[in-house]
CSV table of N, CA and C in Angstrom, one decimal:
chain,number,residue,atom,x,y,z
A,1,UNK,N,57.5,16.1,-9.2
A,1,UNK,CA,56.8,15.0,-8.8
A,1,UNK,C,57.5,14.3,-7.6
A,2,UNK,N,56.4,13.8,-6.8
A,2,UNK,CA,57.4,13.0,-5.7
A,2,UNK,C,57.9,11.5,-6.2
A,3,UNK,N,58.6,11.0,-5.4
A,3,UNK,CA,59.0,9.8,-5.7
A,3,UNK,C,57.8,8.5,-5.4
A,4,UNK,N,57.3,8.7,-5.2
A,4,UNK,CA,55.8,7.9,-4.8
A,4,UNK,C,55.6,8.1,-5.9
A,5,UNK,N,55.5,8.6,-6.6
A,5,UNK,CA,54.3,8.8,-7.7
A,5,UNK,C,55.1,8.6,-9.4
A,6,UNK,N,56.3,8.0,-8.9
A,6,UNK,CA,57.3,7.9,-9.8
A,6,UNK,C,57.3,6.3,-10.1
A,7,UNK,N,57.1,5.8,-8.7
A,7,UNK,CA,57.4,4.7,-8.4
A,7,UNK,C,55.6,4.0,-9.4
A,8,UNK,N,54.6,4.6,-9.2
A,8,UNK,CA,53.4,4.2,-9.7
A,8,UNK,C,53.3,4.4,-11.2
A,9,UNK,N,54.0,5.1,-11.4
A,9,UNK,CA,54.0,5.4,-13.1
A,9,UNK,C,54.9,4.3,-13.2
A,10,UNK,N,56.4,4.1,-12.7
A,10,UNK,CA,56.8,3.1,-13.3
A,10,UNK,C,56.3,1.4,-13.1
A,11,UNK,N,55.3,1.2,-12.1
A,11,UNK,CA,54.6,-0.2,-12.1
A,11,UNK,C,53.5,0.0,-13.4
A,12,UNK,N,53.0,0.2,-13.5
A,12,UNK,CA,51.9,0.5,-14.5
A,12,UNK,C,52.3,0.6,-16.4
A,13,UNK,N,54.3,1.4,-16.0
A,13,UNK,CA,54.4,1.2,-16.9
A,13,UNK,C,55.0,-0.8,-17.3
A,14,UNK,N,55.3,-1.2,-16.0
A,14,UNK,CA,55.9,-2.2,-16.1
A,14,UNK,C,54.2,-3.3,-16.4
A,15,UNK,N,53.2,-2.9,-16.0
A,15,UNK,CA,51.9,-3.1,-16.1
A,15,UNK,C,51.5,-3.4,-17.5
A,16,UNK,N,51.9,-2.5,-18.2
A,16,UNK,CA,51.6,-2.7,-19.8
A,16,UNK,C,52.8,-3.6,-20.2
A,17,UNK,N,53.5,-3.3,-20.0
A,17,UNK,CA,54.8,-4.5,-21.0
A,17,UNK,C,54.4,-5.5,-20.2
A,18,UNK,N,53.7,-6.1,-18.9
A,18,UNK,CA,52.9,-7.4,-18.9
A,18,UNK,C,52.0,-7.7,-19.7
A,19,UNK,N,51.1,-6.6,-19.7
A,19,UNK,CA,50.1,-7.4,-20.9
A,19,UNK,C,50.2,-7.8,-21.9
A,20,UNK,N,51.3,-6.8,-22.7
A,20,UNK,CA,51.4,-7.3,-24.3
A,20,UNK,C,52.4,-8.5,-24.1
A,21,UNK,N,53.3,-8.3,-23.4
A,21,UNK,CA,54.1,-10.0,-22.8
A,21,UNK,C,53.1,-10.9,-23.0
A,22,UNK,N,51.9,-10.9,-22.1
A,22,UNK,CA,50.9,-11.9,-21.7
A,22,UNK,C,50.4,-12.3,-22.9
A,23,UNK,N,50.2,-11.4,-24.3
A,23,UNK,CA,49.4,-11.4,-25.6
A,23,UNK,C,50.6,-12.3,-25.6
A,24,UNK,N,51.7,-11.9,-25.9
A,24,UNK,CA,52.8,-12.7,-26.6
A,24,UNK,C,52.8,-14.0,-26.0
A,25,UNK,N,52.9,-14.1,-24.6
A,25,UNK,CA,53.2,-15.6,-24.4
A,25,UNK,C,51.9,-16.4,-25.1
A,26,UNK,N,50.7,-15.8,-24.7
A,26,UNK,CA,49.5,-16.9,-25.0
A,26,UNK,C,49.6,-17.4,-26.6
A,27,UNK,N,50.5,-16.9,-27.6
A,27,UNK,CA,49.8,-17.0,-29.1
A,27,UNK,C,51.5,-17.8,-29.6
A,28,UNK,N,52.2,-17.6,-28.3
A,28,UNK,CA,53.6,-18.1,-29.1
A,28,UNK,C,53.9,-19.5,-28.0
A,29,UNK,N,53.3,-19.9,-26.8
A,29,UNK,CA,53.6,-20.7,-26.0
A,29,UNK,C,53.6,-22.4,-27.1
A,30,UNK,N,54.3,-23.1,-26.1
A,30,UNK,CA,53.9,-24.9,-26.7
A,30,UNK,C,53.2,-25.2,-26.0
A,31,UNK,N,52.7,-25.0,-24.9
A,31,UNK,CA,51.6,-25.6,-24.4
A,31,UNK,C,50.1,-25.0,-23.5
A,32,UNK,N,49.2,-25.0,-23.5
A,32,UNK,CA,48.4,-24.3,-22.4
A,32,UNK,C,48.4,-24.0,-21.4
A,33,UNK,N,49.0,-24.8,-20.4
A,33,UNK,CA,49.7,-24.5,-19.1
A,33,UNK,C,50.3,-24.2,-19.2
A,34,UNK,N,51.4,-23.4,-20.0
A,34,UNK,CA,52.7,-22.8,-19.8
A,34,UNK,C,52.3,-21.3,-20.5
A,35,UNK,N,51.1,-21.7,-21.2
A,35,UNK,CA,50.5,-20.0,-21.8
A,35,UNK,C,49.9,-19.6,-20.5
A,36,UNK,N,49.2,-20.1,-20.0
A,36,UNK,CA,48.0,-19.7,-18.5
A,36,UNK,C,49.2,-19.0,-18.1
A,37,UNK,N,50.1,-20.1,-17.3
A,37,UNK,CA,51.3,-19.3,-16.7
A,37,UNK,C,52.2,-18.6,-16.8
A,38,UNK,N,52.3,-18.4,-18.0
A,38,UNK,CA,52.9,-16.8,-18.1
A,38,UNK,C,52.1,-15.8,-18.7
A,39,UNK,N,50.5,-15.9,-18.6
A,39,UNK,CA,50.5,-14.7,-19.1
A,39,UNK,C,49.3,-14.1,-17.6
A,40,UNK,N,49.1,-14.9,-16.5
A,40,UNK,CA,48.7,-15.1,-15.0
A,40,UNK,C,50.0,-14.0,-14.5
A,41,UNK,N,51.2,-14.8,-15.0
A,41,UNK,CA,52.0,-13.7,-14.0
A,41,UNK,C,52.3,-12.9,-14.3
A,42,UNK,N,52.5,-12.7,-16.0
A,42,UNK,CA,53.0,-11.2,-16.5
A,42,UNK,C,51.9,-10.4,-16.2
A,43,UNK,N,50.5,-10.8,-16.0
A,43,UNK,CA,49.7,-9.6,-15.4
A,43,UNK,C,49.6,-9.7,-13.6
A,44,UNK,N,49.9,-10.2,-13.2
A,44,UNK,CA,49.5,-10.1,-11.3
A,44,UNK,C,51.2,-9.5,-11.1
A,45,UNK,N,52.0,-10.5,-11.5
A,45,UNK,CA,53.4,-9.7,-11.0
A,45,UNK,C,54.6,-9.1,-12.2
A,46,UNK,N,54.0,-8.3,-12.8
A,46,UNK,CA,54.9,-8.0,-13.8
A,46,UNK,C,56.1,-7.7,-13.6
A,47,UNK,N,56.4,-6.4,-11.9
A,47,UNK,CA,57.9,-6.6,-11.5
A,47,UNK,C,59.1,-7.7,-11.4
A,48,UNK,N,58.5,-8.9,-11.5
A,48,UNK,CA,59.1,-10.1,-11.2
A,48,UNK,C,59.0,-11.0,-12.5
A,49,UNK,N,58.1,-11.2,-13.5
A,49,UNK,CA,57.8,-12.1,-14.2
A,49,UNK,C,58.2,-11.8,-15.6
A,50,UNK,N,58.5,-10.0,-16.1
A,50,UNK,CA,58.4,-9.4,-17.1
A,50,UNK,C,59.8,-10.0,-16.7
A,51,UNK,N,60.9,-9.6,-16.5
A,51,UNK,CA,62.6,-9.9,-16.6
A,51,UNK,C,62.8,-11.6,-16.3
A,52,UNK,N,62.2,-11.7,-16.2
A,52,UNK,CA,62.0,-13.3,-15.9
A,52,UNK,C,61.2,-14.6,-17.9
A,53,UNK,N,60.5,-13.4,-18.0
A,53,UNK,CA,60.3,-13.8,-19.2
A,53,UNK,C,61.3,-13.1,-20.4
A,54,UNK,N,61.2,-12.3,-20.0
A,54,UNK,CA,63.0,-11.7,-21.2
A,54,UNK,C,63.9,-13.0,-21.1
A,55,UNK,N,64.0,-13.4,-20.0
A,55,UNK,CA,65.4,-14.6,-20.1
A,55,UNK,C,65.0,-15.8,-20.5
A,56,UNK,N,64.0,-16.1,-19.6
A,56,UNK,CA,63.8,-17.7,-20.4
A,56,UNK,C,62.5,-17.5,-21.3
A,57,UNK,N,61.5,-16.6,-21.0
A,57,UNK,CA,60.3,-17.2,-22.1
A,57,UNK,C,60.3,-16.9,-23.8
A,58,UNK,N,61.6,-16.2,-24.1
A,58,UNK,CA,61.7,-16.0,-25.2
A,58,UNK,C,62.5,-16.5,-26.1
A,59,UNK,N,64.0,-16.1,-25.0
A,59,UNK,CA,64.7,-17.6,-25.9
A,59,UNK,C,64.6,-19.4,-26.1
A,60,UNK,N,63.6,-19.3,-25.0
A,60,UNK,CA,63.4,-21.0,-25.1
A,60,UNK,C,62.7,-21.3,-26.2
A,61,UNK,N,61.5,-20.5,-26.5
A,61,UNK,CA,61.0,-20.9,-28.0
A,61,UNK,C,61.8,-20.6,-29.2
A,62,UNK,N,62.7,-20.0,-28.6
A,62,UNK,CA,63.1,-20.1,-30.2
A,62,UNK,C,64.2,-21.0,-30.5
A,63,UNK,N,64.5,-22.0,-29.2
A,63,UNK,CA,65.7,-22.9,-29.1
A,63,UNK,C,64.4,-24.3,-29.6
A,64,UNK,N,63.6,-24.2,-29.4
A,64,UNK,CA,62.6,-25.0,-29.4
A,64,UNK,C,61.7,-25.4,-31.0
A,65,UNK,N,62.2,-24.0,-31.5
A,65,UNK,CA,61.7,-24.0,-33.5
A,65,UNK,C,63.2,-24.7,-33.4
A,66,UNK,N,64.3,-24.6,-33.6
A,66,UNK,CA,65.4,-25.1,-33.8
A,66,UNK,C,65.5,-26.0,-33.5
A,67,UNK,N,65.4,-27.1,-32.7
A,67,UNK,CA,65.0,-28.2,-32.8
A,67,UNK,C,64.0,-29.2,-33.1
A,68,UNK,N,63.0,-28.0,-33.5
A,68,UNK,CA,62.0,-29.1,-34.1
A,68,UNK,C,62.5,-28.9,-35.9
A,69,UNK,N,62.7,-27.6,-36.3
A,69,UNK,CA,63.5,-27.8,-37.3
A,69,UNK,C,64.4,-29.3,-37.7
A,70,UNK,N,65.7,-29.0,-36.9
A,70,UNK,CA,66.4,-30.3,-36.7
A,70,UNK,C,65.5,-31.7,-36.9
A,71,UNK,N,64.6,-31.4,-36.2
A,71,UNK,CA,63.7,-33.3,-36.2
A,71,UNK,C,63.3,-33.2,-37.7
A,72,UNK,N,62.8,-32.5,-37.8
A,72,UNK,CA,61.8,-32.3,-39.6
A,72,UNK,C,63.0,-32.6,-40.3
A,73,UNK,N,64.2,-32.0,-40.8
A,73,UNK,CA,64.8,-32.6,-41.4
A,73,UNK,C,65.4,-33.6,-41.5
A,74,UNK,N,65.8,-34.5,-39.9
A,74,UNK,CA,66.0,-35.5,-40.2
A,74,UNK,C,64.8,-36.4,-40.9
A,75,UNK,N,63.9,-36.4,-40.5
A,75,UNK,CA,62.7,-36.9,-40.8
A,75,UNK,C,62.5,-37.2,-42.2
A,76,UNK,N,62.5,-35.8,-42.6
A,76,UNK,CA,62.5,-35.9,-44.8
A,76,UNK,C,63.6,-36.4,-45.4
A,77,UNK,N,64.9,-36.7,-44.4
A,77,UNK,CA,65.8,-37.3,-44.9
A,77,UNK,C,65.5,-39.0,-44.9
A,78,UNK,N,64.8,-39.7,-44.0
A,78,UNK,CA,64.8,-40.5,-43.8
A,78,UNK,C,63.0,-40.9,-44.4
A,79,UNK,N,62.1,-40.2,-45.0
A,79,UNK,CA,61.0,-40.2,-45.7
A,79,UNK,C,61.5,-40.7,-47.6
A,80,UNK,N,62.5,-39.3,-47.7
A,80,UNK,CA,63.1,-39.8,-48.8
A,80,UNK,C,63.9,-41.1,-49.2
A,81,UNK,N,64.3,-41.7,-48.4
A,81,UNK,CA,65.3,-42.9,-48.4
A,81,UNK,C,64.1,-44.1,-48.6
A,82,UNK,N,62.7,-43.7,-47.8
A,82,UNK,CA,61.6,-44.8,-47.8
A,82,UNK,C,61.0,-44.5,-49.3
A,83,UNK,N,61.1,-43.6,-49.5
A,83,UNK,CA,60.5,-43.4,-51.0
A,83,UNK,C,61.4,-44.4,-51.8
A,84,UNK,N,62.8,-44.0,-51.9
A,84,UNK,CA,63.5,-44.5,-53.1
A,84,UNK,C,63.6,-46.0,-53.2
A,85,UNK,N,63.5,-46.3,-51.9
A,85,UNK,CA,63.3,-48.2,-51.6
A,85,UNK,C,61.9,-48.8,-52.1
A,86,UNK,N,60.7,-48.3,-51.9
A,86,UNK,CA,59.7,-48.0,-52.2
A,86,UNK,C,59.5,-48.2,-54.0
A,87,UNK,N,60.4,-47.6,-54.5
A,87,UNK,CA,60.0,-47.5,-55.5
A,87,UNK,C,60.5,-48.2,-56.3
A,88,UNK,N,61.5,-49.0,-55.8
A,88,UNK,CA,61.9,-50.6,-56.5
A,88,UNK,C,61.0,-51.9,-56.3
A,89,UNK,N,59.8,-51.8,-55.6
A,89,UNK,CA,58.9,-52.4,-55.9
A,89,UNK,C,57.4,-52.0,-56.8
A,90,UNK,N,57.6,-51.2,-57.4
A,90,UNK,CA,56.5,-50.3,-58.3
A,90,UNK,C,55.8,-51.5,-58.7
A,91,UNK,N,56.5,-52.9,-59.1
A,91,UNK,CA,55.4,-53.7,-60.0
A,91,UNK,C,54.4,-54.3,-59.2
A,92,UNK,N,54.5,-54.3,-58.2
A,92,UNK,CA,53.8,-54.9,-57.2
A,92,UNK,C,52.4,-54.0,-56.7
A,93,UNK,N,53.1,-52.5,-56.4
A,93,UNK,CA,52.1,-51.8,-55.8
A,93,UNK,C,51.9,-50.4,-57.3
A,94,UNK,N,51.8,-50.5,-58.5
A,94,UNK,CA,51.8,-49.7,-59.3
A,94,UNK,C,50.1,-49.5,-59.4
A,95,UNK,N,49.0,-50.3,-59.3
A,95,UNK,CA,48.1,-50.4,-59.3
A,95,UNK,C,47.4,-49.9,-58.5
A,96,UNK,N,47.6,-50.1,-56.7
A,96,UNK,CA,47.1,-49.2,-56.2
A,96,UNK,C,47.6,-47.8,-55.4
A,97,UNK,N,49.0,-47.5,-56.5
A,97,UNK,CA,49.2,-45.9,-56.6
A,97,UNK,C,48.2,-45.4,-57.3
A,98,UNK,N,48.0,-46.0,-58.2
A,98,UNK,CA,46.5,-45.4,-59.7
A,98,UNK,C,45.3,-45.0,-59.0
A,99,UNK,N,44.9,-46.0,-58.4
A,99,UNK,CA,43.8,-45.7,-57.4
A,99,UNK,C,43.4,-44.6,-56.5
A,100,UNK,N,42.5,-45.5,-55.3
A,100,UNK,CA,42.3,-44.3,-54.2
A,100,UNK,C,43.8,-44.3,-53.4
A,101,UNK,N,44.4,-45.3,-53.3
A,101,UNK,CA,45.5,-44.6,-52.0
A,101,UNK,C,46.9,-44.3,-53.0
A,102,UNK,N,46.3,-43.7,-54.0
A,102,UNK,CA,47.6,-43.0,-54.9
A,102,UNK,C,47.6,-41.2,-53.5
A,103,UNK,N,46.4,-40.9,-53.3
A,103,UNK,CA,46.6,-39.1,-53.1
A,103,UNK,C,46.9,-39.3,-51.3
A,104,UNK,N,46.4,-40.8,-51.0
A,104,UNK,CA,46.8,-40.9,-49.5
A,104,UNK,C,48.3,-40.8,-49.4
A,105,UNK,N,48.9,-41.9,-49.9
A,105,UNK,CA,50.6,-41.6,-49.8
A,105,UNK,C,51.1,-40.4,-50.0
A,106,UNK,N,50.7,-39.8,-51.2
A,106,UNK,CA,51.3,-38.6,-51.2
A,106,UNK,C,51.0,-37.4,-50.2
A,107,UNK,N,49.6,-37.8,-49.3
A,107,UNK,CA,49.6,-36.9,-48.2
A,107,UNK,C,50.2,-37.2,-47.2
A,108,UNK,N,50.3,-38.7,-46.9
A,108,UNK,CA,50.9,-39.4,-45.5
A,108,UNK,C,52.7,-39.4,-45.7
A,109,UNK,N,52.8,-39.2,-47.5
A,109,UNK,CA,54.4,-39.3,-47.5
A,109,UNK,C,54.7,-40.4,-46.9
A,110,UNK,N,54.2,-41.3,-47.1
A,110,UNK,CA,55.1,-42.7,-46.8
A,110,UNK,C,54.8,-43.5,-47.9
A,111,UNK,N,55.2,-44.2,-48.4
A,111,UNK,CA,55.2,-45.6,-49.3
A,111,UNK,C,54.0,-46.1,-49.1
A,112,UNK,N,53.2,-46.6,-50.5
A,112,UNK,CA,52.7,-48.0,-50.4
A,112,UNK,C,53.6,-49.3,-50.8
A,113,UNK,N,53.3,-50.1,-50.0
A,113,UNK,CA,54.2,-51.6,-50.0
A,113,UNK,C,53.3,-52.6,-50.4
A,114,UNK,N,53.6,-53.3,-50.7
A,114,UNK,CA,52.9,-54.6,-50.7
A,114,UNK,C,53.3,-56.1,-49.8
A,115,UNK,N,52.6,-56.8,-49.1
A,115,UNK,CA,53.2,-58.0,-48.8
A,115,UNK,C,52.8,-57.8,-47.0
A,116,UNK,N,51.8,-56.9,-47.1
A,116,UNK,CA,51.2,-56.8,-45.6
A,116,UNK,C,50.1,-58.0,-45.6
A,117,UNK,N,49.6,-58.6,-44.3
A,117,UNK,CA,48.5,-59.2,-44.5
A,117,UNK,C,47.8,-58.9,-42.7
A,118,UNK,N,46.7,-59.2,-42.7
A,118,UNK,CA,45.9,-58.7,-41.5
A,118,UNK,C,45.1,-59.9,-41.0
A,119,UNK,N,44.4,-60.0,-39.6
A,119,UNK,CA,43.9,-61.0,-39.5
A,119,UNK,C,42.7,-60.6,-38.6
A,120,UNK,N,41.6,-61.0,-38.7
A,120,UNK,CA,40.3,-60.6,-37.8
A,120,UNK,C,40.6,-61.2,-36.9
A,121,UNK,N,40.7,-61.0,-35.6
A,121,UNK,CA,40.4,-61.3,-34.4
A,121,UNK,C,38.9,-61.4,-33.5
A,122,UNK,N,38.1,-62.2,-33.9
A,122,UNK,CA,36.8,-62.2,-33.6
A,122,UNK,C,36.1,-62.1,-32.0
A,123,UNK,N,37.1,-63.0,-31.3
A,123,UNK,CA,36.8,-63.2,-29.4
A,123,UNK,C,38.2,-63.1,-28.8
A,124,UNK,N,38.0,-63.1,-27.6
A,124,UNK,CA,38.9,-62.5,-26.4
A,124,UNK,C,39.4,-63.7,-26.6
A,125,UNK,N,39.8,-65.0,-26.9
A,125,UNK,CA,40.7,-66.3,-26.6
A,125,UNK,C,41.0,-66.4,-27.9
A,126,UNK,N,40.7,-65.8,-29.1
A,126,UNK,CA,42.0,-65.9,-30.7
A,126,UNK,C,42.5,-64.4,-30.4
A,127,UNK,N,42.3,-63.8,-29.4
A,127,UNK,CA,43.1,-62.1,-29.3
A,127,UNK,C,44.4,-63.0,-28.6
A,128,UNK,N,43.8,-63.4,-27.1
A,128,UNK,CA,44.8,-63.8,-26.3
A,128,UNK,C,46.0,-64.7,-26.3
A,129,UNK,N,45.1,-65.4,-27.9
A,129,UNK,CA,46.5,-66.7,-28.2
A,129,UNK,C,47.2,-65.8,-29.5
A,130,UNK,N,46.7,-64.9,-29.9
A,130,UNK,CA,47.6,-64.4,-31.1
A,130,UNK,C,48.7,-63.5,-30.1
């Protein structure tokens, strides 16, 4: 074979590891514009964009579950601490855990409290002076 024709087998091969690149970035990206754009260039310039995505588009997501990891646990560490405070006031709010917002907290994972109060704001001049 000549070397021309060496050179086309290996774009074409580089052609296919764009596309399935492109599958991968679009279904693993954080955002839409960052899926468009890498899976635009792993198909138009795969010579350039396939080793380009080996270095950053693969390890960044996974540096990126690792820190959202990290946030989620602080989070439940700090969910749990609202529970346990939460729950030294039971005599107060024991009644409408029973209820309807018994299955809301437990989906929202936050506390019901008691000792909130709310105020209707009727016109633009009791909005402005509150």
């Amino acid at each position: 074979m000549h070397d021309i024709e060496w050179l086309i087998i290996a774009y074409f091969v580089f052609e296919l590891i764009g596309l399935a690149m492109a599958g991968r970035a679009v279904m693993t990206a954080r955002t839409p514009q960052g899926a468009i754009a890498w899976a635009i260039s792993l198909v138009a310039f795969p010579l350039l964009s396939v080793p380009l995505y080996l270095v950053f588009g693969r390890r960044r997501l996974e540096r990126n579950v690792a820190a959202r990891r990290t946030v989620v646990n602080a989070i439940e560490l700090v969910l749990a601490e609202l529970e346990q405070r939460a729950s030294t006031h039971d005599s107060e709010t024991s009644e409408l855990r029973k209820g309807y917002l018994g299955p809301l907290a437990r989906l929202t994972r936050f506390p019901i409290v008691g000792g909130n109060d709310a105020q209707l704001l009727i016109d633009g001049e009791a909005t402005f002076e509150a």
